[in-house]
Coordinates of C-alpha atoms and ligand atoms in Angstrom, one line a residue:
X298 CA 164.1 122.1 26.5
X299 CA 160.8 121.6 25.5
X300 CA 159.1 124.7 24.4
X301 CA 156.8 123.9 21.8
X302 CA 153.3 126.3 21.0
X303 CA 150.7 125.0 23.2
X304 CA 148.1 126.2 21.0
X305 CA 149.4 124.2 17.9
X306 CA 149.7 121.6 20.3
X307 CA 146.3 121.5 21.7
X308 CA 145.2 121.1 17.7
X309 CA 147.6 118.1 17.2
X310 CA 146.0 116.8 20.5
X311 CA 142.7 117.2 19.2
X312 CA 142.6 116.2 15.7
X313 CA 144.3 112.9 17.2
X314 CA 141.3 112.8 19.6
X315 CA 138.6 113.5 17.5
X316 CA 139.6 112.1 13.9
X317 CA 141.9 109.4 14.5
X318 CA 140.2 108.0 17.7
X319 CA 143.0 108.2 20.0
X320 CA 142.3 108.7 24.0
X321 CA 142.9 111.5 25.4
X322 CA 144.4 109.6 28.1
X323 CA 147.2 108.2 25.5
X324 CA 147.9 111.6 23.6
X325 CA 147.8 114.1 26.2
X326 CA 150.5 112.6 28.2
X327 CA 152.9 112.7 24.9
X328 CA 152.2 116.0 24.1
X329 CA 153.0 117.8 27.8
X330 CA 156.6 116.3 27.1
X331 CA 156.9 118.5 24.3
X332 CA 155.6 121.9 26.0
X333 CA 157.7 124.2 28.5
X334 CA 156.7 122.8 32.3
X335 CA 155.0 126.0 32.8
X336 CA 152.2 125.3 29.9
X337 CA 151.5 121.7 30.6
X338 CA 148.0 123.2 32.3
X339 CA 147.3 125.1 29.6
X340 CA 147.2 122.5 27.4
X341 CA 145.9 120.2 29.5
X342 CA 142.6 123.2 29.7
X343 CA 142.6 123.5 26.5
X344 CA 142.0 120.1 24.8
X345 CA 139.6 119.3 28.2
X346 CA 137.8 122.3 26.9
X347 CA 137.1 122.4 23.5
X348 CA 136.1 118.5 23.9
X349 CA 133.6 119.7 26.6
X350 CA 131.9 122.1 23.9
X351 CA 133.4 120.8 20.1
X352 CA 130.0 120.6 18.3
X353 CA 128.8 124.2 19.3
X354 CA 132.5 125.2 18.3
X355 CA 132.6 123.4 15.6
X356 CA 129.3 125.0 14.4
X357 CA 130.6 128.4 14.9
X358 CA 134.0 127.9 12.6
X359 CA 131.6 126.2 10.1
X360 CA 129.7 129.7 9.7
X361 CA 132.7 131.6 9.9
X362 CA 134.4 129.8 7.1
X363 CA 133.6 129.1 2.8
X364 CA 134.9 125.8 3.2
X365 CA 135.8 123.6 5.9
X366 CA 139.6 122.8 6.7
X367 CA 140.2 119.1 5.8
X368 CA 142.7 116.3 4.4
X369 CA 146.1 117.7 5.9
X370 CA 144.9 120.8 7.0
X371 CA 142.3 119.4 9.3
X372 CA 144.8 119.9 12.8
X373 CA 144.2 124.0 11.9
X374 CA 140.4 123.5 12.0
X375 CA 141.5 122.8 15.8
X376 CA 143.7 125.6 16.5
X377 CA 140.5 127.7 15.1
X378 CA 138.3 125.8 17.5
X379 CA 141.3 126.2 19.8
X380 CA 141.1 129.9 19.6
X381 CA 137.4 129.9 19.7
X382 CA 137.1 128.2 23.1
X383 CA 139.4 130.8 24.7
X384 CA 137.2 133.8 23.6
X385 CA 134.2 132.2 24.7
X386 CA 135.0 130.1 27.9
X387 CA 138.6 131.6 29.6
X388 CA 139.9 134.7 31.1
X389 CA 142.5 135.1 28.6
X390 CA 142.0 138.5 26.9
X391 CA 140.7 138.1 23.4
X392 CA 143.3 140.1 22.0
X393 CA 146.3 137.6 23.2
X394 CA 144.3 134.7 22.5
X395 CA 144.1 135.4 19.1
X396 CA 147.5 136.6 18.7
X397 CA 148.9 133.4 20.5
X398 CA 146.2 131.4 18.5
X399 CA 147.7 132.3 15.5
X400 CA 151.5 131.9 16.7
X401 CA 150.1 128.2 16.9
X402 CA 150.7 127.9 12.9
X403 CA 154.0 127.2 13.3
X404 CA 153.7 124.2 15.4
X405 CA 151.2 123.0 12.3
X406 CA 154.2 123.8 9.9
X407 CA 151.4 126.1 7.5
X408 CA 152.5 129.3 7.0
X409 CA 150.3 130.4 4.7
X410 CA 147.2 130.1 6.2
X411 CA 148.1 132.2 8.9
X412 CA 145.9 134.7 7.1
X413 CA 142.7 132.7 7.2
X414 CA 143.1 131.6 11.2
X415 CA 143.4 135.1 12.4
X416 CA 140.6 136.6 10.1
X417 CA 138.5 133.5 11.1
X418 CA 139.0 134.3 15.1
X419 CA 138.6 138.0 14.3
X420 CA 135.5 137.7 12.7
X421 CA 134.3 135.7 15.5
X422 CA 134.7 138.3 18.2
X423 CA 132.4 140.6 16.1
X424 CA 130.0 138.4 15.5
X425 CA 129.7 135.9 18.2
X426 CA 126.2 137.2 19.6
X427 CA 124.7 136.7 16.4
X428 CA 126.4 133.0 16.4
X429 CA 125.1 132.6 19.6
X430 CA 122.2 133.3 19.5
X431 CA 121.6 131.3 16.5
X432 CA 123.3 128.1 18.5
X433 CA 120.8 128.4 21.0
X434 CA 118.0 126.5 19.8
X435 CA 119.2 123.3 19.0
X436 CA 119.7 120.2 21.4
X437 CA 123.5 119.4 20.5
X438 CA 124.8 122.4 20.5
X439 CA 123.6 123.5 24.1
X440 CA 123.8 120.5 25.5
X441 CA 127.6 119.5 23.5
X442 CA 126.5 115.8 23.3
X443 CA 126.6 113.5 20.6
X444 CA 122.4 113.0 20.1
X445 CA 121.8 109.2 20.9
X446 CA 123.7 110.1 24.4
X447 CA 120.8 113.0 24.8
X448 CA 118.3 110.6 23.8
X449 CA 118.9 107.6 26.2
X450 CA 119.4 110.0 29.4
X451 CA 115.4 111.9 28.4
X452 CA 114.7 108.4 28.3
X453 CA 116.5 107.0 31.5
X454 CA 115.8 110.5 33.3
X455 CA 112.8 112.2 32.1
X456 CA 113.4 115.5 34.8
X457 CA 116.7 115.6 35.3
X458 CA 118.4 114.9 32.1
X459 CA 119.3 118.2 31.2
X460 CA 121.2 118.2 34.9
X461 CA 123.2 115.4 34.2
X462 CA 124.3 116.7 30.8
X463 CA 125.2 120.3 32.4
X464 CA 127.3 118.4 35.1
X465 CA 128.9 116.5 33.0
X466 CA 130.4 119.5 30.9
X467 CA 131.5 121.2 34.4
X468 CA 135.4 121.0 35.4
X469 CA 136.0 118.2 38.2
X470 CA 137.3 118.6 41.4
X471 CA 140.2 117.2 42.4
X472 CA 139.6 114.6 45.3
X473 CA 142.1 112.5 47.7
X474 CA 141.5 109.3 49.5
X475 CA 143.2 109.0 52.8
X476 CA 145.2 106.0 53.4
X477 CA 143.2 104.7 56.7
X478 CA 146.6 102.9 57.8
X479 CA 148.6 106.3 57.8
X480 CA 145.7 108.9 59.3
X481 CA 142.7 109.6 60.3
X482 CA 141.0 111.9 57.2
X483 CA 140.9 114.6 59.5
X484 CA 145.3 114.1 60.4
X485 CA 145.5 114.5 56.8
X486 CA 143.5 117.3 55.8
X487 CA 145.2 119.5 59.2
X488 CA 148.5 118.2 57.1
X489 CA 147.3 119.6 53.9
X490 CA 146.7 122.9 55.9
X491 CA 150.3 123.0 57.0
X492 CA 151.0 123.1 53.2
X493 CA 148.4 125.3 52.7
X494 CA 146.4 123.4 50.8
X495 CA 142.9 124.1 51.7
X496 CA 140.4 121.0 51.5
X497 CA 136.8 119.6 52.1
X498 CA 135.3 116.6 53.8
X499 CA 133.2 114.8 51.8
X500 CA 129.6 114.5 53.0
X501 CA 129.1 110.7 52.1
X502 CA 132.9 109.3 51.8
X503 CA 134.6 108.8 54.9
X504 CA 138.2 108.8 54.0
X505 CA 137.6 111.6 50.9
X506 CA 138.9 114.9 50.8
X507 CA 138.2 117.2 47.9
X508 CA 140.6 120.1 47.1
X509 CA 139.5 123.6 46.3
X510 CA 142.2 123.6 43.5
X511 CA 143.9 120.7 42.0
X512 CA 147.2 120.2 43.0
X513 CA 150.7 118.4 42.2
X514 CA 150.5 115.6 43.5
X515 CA 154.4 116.3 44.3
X516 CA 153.1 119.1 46.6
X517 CA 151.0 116.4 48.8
X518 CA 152.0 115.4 52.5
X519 CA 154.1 111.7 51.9
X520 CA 152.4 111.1 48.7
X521 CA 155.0 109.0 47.4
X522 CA 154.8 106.9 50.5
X523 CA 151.0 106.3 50.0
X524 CA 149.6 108.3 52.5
X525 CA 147.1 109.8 49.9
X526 CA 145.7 108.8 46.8
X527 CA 144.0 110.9 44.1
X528 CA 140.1 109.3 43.5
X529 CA 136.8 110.6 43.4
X530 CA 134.6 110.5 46.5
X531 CA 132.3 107.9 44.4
X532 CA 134.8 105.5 43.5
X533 CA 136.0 105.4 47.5
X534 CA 132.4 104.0 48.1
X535 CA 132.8 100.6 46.7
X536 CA 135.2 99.4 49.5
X537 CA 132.9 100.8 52.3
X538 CA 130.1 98.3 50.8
X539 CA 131.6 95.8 50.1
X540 CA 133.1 95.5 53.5
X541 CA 135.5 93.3 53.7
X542 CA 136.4 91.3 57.0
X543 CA 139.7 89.8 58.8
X544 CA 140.7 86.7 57.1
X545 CA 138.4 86.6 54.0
X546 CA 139.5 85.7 50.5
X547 CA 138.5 88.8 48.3
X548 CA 138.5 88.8 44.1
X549 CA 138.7 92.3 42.7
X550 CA 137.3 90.9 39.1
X551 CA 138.1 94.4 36.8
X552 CA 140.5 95.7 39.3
X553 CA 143.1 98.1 36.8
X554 CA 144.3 100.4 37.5
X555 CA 144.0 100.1 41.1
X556 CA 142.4 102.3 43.1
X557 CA 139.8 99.8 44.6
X558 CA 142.5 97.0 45.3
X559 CA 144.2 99.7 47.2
X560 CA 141.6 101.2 49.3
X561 CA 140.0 97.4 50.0
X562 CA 144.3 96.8 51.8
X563 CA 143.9 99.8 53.1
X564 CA 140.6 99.4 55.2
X565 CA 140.7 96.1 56.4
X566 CA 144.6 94.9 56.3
X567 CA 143.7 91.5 57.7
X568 CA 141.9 90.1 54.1
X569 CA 143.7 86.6 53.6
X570 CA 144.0 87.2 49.8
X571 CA 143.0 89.3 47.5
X572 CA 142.9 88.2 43.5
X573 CA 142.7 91.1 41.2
X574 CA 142.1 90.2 37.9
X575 CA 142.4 92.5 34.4
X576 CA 142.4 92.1 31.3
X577 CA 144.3 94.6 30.0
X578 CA 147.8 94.2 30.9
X579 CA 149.8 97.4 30.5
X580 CA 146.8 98.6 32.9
X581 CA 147.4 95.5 34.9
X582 CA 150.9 96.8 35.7
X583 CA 149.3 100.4 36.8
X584 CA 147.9 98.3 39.1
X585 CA 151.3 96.8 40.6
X586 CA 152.7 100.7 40.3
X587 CA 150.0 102.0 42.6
X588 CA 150.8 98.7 45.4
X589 CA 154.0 99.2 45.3
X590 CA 153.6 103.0 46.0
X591 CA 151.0 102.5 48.8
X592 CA 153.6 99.3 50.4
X593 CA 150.6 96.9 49.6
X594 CA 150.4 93.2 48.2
X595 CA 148.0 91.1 46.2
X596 CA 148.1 88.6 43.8
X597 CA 147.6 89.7 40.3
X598 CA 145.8 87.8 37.3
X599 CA 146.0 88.8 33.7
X600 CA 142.6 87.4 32.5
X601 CA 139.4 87.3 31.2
X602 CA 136.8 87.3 34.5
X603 CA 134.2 86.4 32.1
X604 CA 136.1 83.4 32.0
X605 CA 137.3 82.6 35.5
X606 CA 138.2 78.3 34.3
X607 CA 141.2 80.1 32.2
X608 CA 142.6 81.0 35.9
X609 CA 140.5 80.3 38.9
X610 CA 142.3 78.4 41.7
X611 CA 138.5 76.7 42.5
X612 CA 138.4 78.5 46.0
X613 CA 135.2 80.1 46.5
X614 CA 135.7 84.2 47.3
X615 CA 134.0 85.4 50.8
X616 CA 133.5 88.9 48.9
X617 CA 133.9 89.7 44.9
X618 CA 134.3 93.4 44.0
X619 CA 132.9 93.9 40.1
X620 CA 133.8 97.1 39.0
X621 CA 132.5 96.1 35.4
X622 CA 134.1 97.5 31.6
X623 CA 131.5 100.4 31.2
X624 CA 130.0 103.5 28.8
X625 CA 131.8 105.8 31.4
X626 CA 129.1 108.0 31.0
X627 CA 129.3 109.0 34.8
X628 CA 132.5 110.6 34.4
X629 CA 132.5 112.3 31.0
X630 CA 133.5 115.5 33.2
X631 CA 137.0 114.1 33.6
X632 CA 137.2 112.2 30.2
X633 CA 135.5 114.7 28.0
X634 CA 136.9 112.7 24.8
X635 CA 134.4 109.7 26.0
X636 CA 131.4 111.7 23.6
X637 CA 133.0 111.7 21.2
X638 CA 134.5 108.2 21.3
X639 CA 131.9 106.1 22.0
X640 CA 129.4 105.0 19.9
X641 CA 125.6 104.2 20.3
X642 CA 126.2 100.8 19.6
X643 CA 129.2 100.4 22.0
X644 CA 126.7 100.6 24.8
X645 CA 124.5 96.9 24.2
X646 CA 128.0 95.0 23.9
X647 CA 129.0 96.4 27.2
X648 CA 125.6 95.4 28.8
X649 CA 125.9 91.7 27.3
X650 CA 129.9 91.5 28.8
X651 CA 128.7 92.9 32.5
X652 CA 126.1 90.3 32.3
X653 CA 128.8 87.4 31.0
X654 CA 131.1 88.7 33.7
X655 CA 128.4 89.0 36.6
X656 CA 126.8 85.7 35.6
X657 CA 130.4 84.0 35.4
X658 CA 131.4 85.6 38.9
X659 CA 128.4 84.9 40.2
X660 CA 129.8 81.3 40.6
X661 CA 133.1 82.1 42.5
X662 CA 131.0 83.6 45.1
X663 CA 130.6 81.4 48.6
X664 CA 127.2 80.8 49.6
X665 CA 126.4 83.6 51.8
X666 CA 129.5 85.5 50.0
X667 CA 128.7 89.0 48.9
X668 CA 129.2 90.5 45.7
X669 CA 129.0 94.0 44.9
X670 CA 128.3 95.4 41.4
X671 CA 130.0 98.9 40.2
X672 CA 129.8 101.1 37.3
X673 CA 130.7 104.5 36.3
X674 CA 128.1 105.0 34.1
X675 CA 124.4 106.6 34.5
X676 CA 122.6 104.5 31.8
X677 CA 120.2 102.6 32.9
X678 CA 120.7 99.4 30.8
X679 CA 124.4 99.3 32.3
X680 CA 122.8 99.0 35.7
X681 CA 119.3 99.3 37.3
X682 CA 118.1 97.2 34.0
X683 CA 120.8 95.1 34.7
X684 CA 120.8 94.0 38.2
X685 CA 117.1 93.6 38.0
X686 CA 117.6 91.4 35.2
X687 CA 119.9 89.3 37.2
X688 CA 117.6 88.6 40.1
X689 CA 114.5 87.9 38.8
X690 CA 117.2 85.0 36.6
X691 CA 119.5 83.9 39.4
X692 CA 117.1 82.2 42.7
X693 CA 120.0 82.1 45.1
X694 CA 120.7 86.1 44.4
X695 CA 118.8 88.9 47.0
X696 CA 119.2 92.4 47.0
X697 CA 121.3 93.9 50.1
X698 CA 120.1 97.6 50.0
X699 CA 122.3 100.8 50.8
X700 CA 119.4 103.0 51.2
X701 CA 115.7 103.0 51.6
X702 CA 115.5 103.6 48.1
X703 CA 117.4 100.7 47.1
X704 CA 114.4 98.1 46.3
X705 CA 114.5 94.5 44.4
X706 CA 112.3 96.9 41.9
X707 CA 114.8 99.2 41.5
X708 CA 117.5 97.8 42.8
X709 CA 120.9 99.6 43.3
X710 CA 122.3 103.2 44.3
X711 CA 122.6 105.5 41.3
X712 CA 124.9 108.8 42.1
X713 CA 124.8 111.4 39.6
X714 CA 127.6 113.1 38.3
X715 CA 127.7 116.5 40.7
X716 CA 125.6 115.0 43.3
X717 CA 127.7 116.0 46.5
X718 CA 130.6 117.0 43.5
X719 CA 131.4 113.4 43.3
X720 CA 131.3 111.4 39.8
X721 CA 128.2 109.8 38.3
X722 CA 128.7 105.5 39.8
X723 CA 126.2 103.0 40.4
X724 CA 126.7 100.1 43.2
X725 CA 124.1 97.7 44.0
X726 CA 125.1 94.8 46.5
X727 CA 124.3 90.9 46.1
X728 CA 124.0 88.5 48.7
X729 CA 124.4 84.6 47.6
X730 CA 121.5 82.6 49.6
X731 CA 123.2 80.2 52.1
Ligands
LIG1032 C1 136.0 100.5 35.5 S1 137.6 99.9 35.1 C2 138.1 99.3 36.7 C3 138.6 100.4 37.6 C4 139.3 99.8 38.9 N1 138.4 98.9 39.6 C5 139.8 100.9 39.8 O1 139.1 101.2 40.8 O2 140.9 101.4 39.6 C6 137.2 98.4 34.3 C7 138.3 97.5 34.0 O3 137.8 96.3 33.4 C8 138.8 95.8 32.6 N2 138.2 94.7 31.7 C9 137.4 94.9 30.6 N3 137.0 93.7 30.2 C10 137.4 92.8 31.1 C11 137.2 91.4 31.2 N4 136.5 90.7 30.3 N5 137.9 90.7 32.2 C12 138.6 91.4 33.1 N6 138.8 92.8 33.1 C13 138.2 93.4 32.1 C14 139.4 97.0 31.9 O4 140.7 96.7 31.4 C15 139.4 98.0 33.0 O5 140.6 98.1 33.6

């Protein structure tokens, strides 16, 4: 049976993350195999965590130590920061979290520095005021950001920057969307009560529910049969605007893993066809997985939509869904590794292949067709910049507005991550002159 140290494991997790540039998505699935069932959380707490805050941990180990931990002894640098986090930011008593802390060792196979972890975390319970205090003047280390991500939200967001940065080192809830076909949102959530699962409505998103703790999604009412779904409140709002009607050919253009193909099926069953197109395609099979779950069909294209001649049947789409390759920056709270992992320069190359895919989808759209733009990020050059951009270039593209503040001079509905507890997303909706 599995039974390895979580805390050695959480620092293999972690220096995979951080210094080899792995997802988290990728390695923390691999290394809950190797952990008793009863620890996967743990784990899964623990590398979520000390991503959330590694630069003001990292600064505390750095004062606590002569030299820093490097070369093959790098993964113990993480079990310190490990230990650190579970002092500062859990309610496991210091005493056992250094104690397991340094149990973690054995998992890194280096017995002889057993020594050094424990006098490291020991020394940091006696002087963590002093440490911080003395991390509490500085920008990166309160905020846990990598600086040009600081810089561009005081830029995009002059008041509420420092919001957005808080929200997005908060926990995330755990939200459900309703399959419309199955229940009402209200059916479901007096089902969840049965289980005793308690749940919210969402204020905004009709068929959301948010949990008030996470939960196996074993434990759900019919799961497996698709009666639920596990997505944030702001992802369930793209099929609400874009709206799509009996009989209408749809083209879900980034459409992996799936969610948004599923909930389109799910609220209007009588859409003729629906194309979704990735280019990814181990995350185009994700896509078929979460169909074949729900019991729902549509035709699936591995391909590039910034170049629709490679596969484009040259029938024009009623409605195109273009839920565009982004920074991600609305959801760091969920993919904490996302700081760390992107780059400054990352973020023009993704604003140059939204345009390429939004210009080249632009084309697939009928005339009076409507296309709705998505992201999960909160930077302005992935969106408001963008979509502005695209209208004052494209004659036979008008602004359809979800709110009163949703103007061809700033066009598009930002939500920030926390707003209502939903993700950070952006949506702004095109209409294609007749
Ligand atoms: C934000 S995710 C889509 C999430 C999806 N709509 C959902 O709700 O589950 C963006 C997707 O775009 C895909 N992608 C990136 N570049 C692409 C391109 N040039 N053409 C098509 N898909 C692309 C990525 O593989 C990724 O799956």
């Amino acid at each position: 049976m599995a039974n390895q140290n979580v805390r050695g494991t959480a620092a293999i997790v972690l220096n995979k993350v951080v210094e080899q540039g792995e997802s988290l998505n990728t390695a923390l699935p691999a290394a809950q195999q190797l952990v008793a069932p009863k620890d996967k959380a743990l784990l899964q707490e623990l590398c979520y965590g000390v991503l959330r805050w590694l630069p003001r941990l990292d600064f505390f180990a750095k004062q606590l130590m002569d030299k820093p931990l490097t070369g093959k002894k790098r993964p113990l640098h993480f079990l310190v920061l490990v230990g650190i986090y579970q002092i500062l930011y859990t309610r496991i008593p210091a005493h056992a979290a250094v104690a397991d802390t340094v149990n973690g060792i054995k998992t890194l196979k280096a017995p002889g520095l057993k020594g050094l972890v424990n006098a490291v975390l020991r020394n940091f319970q006696r002087q963590q005021d002093e440490l911080i205090a003395a991390a509490s003047d500085k920008p990166s280390l309160v905020f846990c950001h990598p600086n040009w991500l600081i810089k561009r939200l005081q830029h995009d967001y002059p008041a509420q920057y420092e919001a957005i940065l808080a929200a997005a080192n908060e926990r995330s809830p755990m939200w459900l969307r309703v399959n419309q076909q199955r229940h009402s949102t209200a059916e479901y959530q007096a089902l969840l009560a049965e289980q005793d699962i308690v749940s919210d409505v969402s204020a905004i998103s009709p068929h959301a529910l948010m949990l008030e703790k996470p939960t196996d999604v074993s434990k759900l009412p019919s799961f497996m049969q698709g009666d639920a779904s596990v997505q944030d409140a702001a992802a369930q709002m793209a099929a609400s605007l874009l709206a799509p009607q009996a009989n209408e050919r749809i083209l879900d253009a980034c459409a992996a893993p799936g969610g948004k193909t599923a909930h389109l099926l799910e609220i209007q069953p009588g859409i003729s066809h629906l194309t979704a197109v990735d280019f990814d395609a181990k995350r185009l099979e994700r896509v078929q997985q979460n169909l074949d779950r729900i019991g729902l069909h549509a035709e699936l294209i591995h391909g590039d939509a910034s170049q629709p001649n490679d596969w484009w049947d040259q029938q024009l789409f009623d409605r195109i869904l273009l839920d565009a390759p982004c920074s991600a920056t609305g959801v760091i709270r969920r993919h904490p590794d996302i700081k760390w992992l992107r780059r400054d320069s990352d973020i023009i190359e993704l604003s140059k292949l939204q345009q390429a895919i939004l210009q080249a989808n632009w084309q697939l759209l009928k005339p009076g067709g409507t296309l709705l733009y998505a992201t999960c990020s909160v930077l302005a050059i992935e969106n408001v910049e963008q979509i502005r951009a695209f209208l004052a270039a494209t004659p036979d593209a008008s602004l359809v507005p979800i709110n009163s503040e949703d103007t061809p001079e700033h066009p598009g509905w930002q939500i920030l991550p926390g707003q209502d507890n939903m993700d950070g997303f952006y949506y702004a909706r095109l209409r294609k002159s007749l």
